[in-house]
Short mmCIF file of C-alpha atoms in Angstrom, two decimals:
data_model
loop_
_atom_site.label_atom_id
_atom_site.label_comp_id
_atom_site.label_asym_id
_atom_site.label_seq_id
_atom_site.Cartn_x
_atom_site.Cartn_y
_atom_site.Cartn_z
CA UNK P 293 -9.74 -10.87 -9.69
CA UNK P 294 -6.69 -11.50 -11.27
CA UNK P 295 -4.85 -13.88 -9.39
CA UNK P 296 -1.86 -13.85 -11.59
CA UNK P 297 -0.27 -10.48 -10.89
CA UNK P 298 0.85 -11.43 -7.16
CA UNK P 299 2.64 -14.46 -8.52
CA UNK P 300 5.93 -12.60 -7.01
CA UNK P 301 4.21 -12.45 -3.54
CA UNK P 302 2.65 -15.97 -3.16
CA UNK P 303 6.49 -17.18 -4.87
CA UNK P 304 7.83 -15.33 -1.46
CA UNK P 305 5.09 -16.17 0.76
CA UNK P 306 5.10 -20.04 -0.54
CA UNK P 307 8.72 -19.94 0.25
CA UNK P 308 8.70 -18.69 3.67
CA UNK P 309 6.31 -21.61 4.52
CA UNK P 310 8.63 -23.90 2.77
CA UNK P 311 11.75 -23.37 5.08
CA UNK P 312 9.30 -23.19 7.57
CA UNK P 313 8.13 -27.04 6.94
CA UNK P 314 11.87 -27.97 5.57
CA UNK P 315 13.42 -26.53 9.09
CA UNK P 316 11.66 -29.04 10.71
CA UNK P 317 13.46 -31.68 9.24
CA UNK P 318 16.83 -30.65 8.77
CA UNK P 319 19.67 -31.45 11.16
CA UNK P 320 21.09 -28.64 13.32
CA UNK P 321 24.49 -28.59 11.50
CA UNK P 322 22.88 -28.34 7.96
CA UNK P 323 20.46 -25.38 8.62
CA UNK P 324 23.10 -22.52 7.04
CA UNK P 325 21.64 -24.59 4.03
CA UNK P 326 18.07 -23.21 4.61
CA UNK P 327 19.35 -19.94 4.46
CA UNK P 328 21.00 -20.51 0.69
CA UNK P 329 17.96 -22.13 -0.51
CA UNK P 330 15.89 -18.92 0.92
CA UNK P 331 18.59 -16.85 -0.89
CA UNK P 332 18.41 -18.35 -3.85
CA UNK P 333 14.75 -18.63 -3.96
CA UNK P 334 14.12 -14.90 -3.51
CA UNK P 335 17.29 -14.82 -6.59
CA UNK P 336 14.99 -16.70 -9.20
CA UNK P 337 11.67 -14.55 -8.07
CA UNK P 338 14.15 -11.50 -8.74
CA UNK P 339 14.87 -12.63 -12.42
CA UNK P 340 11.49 -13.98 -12.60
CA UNK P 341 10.18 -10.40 -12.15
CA UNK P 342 12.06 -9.30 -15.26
CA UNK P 343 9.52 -10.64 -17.41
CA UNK P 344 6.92 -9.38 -16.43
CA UNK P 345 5.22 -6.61 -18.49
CA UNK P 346 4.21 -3.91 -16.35
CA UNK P 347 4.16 -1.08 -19.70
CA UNK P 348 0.25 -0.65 -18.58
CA UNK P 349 -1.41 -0.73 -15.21
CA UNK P 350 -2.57 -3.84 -13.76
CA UNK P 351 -5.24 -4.22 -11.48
CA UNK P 352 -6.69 -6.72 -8.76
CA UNK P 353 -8.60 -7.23 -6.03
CA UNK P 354 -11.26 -4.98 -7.20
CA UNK P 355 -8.33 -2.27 -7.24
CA UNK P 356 -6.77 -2.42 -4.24
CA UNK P 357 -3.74 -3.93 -6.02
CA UNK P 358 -2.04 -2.42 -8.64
CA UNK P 359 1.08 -4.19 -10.65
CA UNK P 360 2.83 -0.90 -12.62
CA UNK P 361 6.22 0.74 -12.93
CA UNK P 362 6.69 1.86 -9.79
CA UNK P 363 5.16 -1.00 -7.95
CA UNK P 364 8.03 -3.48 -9.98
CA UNK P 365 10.44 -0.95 -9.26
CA UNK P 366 10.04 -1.17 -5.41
CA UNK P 367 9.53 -4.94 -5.77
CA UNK P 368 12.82 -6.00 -7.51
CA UNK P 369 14.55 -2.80 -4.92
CA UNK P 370 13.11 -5.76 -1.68
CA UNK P 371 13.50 -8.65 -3.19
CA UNK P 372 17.43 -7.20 -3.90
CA UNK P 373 17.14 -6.32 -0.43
CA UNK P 374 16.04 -9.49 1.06
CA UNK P 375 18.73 -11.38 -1.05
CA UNK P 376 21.75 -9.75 0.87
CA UNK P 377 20.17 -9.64 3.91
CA UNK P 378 19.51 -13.35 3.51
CA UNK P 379 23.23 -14.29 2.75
CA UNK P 380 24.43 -11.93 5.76
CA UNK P 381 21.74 -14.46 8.12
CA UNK P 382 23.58 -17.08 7.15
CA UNK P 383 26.94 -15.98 8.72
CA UNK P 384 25.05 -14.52 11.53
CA UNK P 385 23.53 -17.75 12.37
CA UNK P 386 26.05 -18.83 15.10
CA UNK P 387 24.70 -16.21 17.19
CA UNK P 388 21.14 -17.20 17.23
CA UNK P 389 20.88 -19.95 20.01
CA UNK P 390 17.39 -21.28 18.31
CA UNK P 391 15.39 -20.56 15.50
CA UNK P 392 17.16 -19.74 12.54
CA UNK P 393 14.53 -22.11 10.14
CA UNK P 394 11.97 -19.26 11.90
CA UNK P 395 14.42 -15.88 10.83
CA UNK P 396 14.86 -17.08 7.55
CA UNK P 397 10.95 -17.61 7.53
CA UNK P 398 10.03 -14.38 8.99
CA UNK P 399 12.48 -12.40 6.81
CA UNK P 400 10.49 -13.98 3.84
CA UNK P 401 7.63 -13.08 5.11
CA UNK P 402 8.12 -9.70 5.76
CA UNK P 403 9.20 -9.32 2.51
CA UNK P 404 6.15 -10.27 0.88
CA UNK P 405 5.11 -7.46 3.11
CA UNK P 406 6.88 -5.29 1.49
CA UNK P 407 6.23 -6.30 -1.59
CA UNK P 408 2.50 -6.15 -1.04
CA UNK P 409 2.90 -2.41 0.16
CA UNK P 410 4.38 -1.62 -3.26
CA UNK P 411 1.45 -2.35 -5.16
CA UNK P 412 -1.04 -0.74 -2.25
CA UNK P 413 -3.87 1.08 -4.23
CA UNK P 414 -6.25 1.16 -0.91
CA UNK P 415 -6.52 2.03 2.48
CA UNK P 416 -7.18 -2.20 3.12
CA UNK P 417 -4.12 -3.20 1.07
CA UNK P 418 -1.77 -0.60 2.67
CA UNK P 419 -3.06 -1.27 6.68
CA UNK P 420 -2.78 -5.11 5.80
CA UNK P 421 0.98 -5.20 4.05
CA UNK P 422 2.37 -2.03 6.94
CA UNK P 423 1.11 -4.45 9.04
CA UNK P 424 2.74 -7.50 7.86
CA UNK P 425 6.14 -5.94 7.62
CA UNK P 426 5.73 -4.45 11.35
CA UNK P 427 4.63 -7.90 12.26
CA UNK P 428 7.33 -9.65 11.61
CA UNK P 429 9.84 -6.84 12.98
CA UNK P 430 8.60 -7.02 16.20
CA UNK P 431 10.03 -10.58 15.99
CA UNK P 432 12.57 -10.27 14.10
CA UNK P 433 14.03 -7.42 16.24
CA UNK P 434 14.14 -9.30 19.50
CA UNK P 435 15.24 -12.72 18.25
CA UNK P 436 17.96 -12.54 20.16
CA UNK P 437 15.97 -13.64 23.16
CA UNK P 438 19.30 -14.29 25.47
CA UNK P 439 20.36 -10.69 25.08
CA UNK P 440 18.65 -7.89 27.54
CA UNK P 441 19.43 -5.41 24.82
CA UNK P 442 17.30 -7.47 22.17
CA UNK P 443 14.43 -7.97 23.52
CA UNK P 444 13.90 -4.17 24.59
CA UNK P 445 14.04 -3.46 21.02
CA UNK P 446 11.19 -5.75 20.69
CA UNK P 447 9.39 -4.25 23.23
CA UNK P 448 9.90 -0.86 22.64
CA UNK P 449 9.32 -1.35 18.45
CA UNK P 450 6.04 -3.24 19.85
CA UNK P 451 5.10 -0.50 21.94
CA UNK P 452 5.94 2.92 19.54
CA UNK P 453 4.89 0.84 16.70
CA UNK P 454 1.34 0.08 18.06
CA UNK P 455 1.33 3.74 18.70
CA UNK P 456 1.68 3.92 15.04
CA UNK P 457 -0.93 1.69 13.64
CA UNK P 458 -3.68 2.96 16.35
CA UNK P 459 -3.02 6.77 14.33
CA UNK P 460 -3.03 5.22 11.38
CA UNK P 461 -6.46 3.29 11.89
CA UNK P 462 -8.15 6.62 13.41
CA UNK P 463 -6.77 8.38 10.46
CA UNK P 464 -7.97 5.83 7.95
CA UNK P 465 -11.43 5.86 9.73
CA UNK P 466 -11.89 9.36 9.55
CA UNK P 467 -10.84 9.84 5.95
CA UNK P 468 -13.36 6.99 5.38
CA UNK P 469 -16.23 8.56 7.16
CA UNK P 470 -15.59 11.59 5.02
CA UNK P 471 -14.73 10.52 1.93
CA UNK P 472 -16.88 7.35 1.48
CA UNK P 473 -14.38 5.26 -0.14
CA UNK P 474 -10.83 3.46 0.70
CA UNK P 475 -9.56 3.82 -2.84
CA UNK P 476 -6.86 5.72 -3.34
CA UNK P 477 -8.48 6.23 -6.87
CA UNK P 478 -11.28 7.19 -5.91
CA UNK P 479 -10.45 9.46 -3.20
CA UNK P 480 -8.33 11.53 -5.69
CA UNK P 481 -11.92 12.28 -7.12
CA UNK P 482 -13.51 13.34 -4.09
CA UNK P 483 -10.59 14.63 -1.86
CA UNK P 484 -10.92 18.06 -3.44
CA UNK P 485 -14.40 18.97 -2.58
CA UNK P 486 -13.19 17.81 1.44
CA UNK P 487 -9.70 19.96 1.77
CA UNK P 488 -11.66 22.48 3.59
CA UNK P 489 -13.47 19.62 6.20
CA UNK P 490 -11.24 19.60 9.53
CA UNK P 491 -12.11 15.61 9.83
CA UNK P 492 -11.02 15.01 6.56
CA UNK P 493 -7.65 16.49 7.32
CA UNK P 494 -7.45 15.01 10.51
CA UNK P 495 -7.26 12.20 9.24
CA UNK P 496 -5.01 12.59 6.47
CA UNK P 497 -2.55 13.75 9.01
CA UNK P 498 -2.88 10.92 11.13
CA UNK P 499 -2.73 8.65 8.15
CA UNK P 500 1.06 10.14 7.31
CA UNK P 501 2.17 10.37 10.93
CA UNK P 502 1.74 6.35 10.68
CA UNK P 503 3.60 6.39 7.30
CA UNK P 504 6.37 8.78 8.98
CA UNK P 505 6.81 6.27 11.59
CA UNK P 506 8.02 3.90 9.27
CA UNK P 507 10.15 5.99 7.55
CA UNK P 508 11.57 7.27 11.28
CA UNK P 509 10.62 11.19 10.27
CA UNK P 510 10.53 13.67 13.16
CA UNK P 511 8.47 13.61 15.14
CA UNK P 512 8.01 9.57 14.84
CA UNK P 513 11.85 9.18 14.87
CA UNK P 514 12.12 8.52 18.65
CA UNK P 515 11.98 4.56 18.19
CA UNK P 516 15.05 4.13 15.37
CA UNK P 517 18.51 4.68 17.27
CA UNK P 518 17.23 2.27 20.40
CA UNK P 519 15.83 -0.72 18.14
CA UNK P 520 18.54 -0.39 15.54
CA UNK P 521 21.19 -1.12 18.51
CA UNK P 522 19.69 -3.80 20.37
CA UNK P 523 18.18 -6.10 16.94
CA UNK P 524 20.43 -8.86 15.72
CA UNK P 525 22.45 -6.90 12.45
CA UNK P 526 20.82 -8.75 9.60
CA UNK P 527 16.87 -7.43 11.09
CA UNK P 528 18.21 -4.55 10.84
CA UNK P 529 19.83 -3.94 8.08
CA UNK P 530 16.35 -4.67 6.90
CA UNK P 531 14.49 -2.74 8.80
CA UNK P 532 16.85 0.10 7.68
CA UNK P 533 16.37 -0.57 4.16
CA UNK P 534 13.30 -2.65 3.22
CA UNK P 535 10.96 -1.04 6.10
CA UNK P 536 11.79 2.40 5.27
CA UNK P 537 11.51 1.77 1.53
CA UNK P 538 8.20 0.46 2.08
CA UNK P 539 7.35 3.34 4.14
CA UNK P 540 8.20 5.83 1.43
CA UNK P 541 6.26 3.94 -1.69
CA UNK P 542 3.29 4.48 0.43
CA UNK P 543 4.44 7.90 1.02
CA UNK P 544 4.34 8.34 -2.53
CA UNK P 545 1.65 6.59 -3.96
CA UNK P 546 -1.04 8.27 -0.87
CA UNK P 547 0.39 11.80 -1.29
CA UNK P 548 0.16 12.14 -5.37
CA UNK P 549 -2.23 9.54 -6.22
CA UNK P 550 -5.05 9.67 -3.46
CA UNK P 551 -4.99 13.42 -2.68
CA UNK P 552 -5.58 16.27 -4.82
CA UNK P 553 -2.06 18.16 -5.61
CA UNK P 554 -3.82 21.59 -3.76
CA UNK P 555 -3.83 20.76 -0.90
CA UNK P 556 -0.83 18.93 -0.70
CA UNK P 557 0.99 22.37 -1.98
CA UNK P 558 -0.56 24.14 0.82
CA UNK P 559 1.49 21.89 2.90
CA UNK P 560 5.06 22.86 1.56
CA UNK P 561 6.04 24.87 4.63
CA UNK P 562 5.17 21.76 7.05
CA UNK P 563 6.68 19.52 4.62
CA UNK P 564 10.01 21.38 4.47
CA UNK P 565 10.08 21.79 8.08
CA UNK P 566 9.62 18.30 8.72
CA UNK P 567 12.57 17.64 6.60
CA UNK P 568 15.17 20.08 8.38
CA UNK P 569 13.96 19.44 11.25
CA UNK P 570 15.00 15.68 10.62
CA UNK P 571 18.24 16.20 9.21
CA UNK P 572 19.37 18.38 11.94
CA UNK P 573 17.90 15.84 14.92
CA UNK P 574 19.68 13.01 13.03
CA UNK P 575 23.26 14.44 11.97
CA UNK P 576 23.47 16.48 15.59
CA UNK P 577 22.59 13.05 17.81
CA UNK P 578 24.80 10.99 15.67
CA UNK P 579 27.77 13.18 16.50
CA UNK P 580 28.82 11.89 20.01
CA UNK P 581 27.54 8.11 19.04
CA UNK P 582 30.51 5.65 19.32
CA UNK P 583 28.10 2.15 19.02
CA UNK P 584 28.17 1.69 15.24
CA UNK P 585 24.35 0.75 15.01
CA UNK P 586 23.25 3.22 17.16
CA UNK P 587 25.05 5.75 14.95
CA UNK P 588 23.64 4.15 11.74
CA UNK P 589 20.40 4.57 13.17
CA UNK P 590 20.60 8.35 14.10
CA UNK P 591 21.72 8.33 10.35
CA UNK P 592 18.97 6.64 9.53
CA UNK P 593 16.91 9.58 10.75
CA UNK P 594 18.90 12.31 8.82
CA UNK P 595 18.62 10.35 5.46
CA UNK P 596 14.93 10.08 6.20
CA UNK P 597 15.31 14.18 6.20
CA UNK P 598 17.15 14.31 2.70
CA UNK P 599 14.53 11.71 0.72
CA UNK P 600 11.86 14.16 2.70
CA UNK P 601 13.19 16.97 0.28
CA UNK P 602 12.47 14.79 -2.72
CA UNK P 603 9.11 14.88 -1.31
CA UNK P 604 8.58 18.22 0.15
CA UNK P 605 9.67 19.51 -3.76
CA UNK P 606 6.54 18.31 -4.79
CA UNK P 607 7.64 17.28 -8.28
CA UNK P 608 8.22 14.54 -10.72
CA UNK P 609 11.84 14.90 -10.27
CA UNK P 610 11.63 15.65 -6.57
CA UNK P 611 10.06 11.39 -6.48
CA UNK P 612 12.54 10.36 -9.12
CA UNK P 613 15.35 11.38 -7.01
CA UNK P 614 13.64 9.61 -3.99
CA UNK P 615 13.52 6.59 -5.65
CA UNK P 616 17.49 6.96 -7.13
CA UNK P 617 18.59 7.77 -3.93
CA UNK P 618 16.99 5.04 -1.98
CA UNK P 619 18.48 2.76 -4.86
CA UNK P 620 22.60 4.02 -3.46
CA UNK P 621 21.16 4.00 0.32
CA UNK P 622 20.23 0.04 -0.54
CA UNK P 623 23.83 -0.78 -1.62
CA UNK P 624 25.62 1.49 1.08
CA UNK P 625 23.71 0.91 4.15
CA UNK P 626 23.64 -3.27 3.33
CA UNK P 627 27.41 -2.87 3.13
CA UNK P 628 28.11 -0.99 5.82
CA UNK P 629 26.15 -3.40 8.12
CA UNK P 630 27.10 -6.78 6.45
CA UNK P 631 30.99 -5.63 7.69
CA UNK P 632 29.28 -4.15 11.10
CA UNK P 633 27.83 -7.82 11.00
CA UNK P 634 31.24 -9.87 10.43
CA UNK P 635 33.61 -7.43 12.58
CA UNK P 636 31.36 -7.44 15.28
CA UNK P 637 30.45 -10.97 15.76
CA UNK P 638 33.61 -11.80 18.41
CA UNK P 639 32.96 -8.74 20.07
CA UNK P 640 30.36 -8.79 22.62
CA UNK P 641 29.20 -5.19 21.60
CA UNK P 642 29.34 -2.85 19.07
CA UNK P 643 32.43 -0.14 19.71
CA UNK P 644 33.53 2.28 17.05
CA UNK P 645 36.89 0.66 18.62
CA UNK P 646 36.38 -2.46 17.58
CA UNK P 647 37.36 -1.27 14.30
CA UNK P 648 40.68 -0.76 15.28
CA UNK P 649 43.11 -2.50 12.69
CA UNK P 650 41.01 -3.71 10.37
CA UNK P 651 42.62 -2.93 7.34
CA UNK P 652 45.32 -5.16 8.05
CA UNK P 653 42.66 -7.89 9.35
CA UNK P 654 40.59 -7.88 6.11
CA UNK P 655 40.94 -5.03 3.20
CA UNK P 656 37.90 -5.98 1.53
CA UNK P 657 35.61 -4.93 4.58
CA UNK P 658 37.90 -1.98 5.17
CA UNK P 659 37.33 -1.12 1.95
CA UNK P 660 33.81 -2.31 1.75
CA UNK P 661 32.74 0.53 5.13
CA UNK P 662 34.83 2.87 3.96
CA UNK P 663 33.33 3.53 0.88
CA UNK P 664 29.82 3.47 2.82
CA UNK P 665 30.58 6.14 5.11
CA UNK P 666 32.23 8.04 2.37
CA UNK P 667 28.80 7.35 0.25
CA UNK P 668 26.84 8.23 3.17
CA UNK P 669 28.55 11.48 3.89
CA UNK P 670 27.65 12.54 0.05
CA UNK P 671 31.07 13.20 -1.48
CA UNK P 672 31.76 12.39 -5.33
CA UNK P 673 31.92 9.78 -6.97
CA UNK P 674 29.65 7.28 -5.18
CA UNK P 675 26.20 6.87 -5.10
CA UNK P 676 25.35 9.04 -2.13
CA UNK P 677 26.84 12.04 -3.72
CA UNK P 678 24.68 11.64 -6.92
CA UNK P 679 21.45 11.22 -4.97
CA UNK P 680 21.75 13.95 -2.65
CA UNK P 681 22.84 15.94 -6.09
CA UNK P 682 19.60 15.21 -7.37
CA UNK P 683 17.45 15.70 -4.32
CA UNK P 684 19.20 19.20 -3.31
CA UNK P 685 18.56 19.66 -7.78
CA UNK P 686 14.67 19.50 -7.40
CA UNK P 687 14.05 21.39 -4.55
CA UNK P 688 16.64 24.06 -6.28
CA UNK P 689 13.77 24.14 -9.02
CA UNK P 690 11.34 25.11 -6.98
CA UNK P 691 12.37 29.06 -6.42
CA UNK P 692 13.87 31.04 -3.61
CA UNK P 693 10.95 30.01 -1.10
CA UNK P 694 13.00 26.21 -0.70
CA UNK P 695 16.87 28.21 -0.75
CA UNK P 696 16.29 28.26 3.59
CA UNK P 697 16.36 24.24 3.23
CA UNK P 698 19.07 23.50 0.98
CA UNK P 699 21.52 25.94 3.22
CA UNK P 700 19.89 23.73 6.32
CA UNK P 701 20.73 20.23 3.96
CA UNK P 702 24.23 21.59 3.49
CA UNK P 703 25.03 22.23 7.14
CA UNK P 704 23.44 18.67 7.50
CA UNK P 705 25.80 16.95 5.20
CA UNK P 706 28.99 18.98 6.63
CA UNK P 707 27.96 17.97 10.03
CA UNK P 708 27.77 13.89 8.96
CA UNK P 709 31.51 14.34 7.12
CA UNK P 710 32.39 14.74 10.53
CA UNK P 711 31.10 11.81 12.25
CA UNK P 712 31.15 9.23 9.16
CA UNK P 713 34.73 9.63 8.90
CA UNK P 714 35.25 9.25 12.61
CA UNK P 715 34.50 5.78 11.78
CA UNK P 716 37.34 5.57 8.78
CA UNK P 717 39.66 6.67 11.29
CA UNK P 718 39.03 4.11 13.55
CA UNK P 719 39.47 1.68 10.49
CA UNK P 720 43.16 3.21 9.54
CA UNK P 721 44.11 5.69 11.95
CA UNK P 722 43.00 4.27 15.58
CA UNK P 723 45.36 2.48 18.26
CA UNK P 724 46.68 -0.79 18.12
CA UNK P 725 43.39 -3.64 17.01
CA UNK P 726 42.60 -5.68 20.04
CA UNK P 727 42.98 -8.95 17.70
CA UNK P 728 45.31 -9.08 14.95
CA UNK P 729 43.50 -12.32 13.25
CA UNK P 730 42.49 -12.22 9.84
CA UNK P 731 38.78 -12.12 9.42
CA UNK P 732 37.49 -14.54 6.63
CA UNK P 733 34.45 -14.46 4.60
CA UNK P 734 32.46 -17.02 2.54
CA UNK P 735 32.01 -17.20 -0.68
CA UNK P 736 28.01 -15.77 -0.91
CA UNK P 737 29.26 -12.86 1.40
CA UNK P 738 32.32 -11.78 -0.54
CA UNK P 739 29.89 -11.84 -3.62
CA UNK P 740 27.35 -10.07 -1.59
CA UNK P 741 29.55 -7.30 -0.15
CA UNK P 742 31.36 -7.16 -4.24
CA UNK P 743 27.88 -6.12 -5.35
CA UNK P 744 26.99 -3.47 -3.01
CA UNK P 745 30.73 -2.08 -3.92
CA UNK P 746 29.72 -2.12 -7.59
CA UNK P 747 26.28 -0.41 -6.97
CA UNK P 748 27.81 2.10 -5.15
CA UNK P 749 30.28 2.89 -7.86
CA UNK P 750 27.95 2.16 -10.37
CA UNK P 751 25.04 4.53 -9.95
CA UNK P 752 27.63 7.37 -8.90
CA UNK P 753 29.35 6.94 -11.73
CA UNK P 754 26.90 5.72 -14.93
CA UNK P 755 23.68 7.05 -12.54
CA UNK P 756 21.71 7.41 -16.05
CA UNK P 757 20.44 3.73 -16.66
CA UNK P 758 18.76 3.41 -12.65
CA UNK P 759 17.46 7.06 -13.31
CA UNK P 760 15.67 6.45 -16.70
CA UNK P 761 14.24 3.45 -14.93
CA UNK P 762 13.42 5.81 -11.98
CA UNK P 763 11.61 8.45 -14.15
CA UNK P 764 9.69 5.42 -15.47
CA UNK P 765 8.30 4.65 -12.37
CA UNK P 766 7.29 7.92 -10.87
CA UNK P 767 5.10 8.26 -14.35
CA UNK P 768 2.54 6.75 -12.32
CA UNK P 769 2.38 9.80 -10.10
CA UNK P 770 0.20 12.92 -10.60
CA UNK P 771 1.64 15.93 -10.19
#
């Protein structure tokens, strides 16, 4: 075993029992200072991970972990995550009666989660680290425990979420009884003398209906609008981000690592399906939405659909543009909700109208949404537009059997113009604000919100240094 490659996890892990321990001891007024130490401790793992050489494989745990490309590109993508989400806790914190040592804690930990998942070369490692992250969500979500709406997020994230894992397990189990083995490895041998055994692809179905759940996919979508509206904004920002992220590294690494690239071609038709059919559900719900995070969270659903087509192209470039595009979707979605966060925190609820004047009350978060929706909604020269460029790009490549889904993407994107920049004209255009005082911002937020600004304008506009380290990880992949 070689204990030295998850020196990034047991950094995050040994710091979420550190505030855990240091919470204890720390004066009520003083605990926004737990919350910058946890910030900047996940900052120094982040530059830590830069030196790390990943240029070969690494292996551990009898190969059930695996340090490479793509596994440090998903890493430093959560521990970016976590870093934001962190900072936006901190200004959150007055709205969390008890606890916040604990949310600081848990965020950690589910991080490590996350982290964990990322380097998943087994059926053990991926159960363990899905279940980690869904762990701590089911906390996380319904830490507001003096709000109704809260705590039936919990409950209903607990509930579908079991759901999940009991698939997952049965799926798992059968693939084992099959197969023999729980290496992904392995299995990649063996997996093509079992593509015609029904058990065997029973469970591999049930296996990526627990992985779709993560990623809110149709059919497992049904939890995402509900739990995104009732957590507290900073769970889920990263449950929008992190979570799905997670969700689709697995995706990746089960699909063209563990099973043999046959069969997975004979499931084209389901997989483009699945991918309309998602973008559709998401963009038509999200139309008549007017709470923010319910909104983001039927969006949620239809981006699901567009890094589907990434997979569903079953290519090299099809994954490299799921990874590029989840890259923008990190930057825009943390913005949007770190302003949702701030706006909304006087405001008991979450009203498109609560918008109402806020360019004159702050033009940095104006700013700041309005270039998320606008990124969102796919239109040049921001992130969103590049990575729906390159997703729509490699399912172009595949022939005229995938032109039916890019005409379905395109209505898709059309329809989510509409309703993403319903919510700019509520920021310029709408009645007179219900408060006309200037919202403020520390320090750690302003820098926080600057960066996701840059990233978006960044990778839309010099995309070619986050792709070449895209196409770098996805080398791990067979095709």
């Amino acid at each position: 075993m070689n204990a030295s490659l998850i020196s990034l996890e047991l950094a995050v892990l040994g710091s979420g029992l550190l505030f855990l321990l240091l919470d204890l001891w720390t004066c009520p007024k003083r605990k926004h200072l737990l919350g910058y130490g946890a910030a900047t401790a996940v900052a120094l793992i982040l530059l830590w991970s830069f030196k790390m050489d990943v240029s070969e494989p690494k292996y551990a745990f009898q190969n059930a972990y695996v340090l490479d490309t793509l596994a440090m590109f998903f890493k430093r993508f959560f521990l970016g995550a976590a870093l934001v989400v962190l900072l936006m806790t901190v200004d959150f914190a007055d709205r969390i009666k008890a606890g916040i040592g604990e949310f600081y804690s848990l965020t950690l930990f589910a991080l490590a989660g996350m982290m964990f998942a990322a380097s998943a070369n087994d059926f053990t490692m991926l159960f363990v680290s899905i279940e980690l992250i869904t762990v701590t969500f089911y906390v996380l979500t319904s830490f507001l425990r003096n709000k109704v709406a809260s705590l039936e997020a919990g409950i209903k994230y607990l509930i579908l979420g079991a759901l999940s894992s009991g698939l997952m397990v049965y799926g798992i189990a059968l693939v084992f009884g099959t197969s023999g083995t729980m290496k992904f490895g392995e299995l990649a041998q063996k997996a093509t003398g079992l593509i015609h055994q029904n058990l065997f692809l029973a469970g591999v179905i049930l296996v990526i209906s627990g992985l779709a759940f993560k990623i809110a996919a149709f059919p497992m979508h049904l939890w995402a609008p509900d739990v995104y509206q009732g957590s507290p904004a900073p769970a889920t920002a990263f449950l929008a981000v992190g979570s799905k992220a997670a969700g689709f590294v697995l995706l990746l690494r089960f699909l063209f690592g563990a099973l043999p690239h046959e069969l997975i071609a004979s499931w084209a038709n389901l997989l483009m399906g699945i991918a309309a059919i998602t973008i559709l559900y998401g963009n038509l719900c999200a139309i008549p939405q007017r709470n923010l995070k319910r909104l983001l969270g039927y969006s949620s659903i239809s981006n699901a659909g567009y890094l589907l087509l990434g997979i569903a192209a079953l290519s090299r470039a099809g994954s490299t543009a799921v990874l590029f595009y989840l890259t923008g979707y990190l930057f825009t979605v943390l913005a949007a909700f770190t302003v949702i966060s701030i706006v909304m925190r006087h405001v008991d609820g979450e009203d498109i109208s609560a918008l109402a004047g806020l360019h004159q009350r702050s033009p940095l978060l104006a700013a700041a949404l309005t270039l998320s929706m606008v990124s969102l909604a796919g239109i040049p020269p921001l992130a969103g537009f590049f990575g729906k460029f390159l997703l729509l790009k490699s399912v172009l490549e595949q022939g005229p059997h995938y032109y039916w889904l890019i005409g379905v993407t395109i209505v898709g994107v059309v329809i989510s113009i509409y309703y993403y920049f319903g919510v700019i004209r509520a920021i310029y255009w709408s009645g007179s604000p219900g408060s006309s005082t200037a919202l403020t911002l520390t320090k750690p937020l302003q820098f926080a919100l600057y960066a996701c600004v840059a990233g978006m304008l960044y990778l839309g506009v010099f995309p070619s240094g986050t792709l070449d380290a895209a196409q770098r990880a996805t080398q791990v992949l067979k095709f």
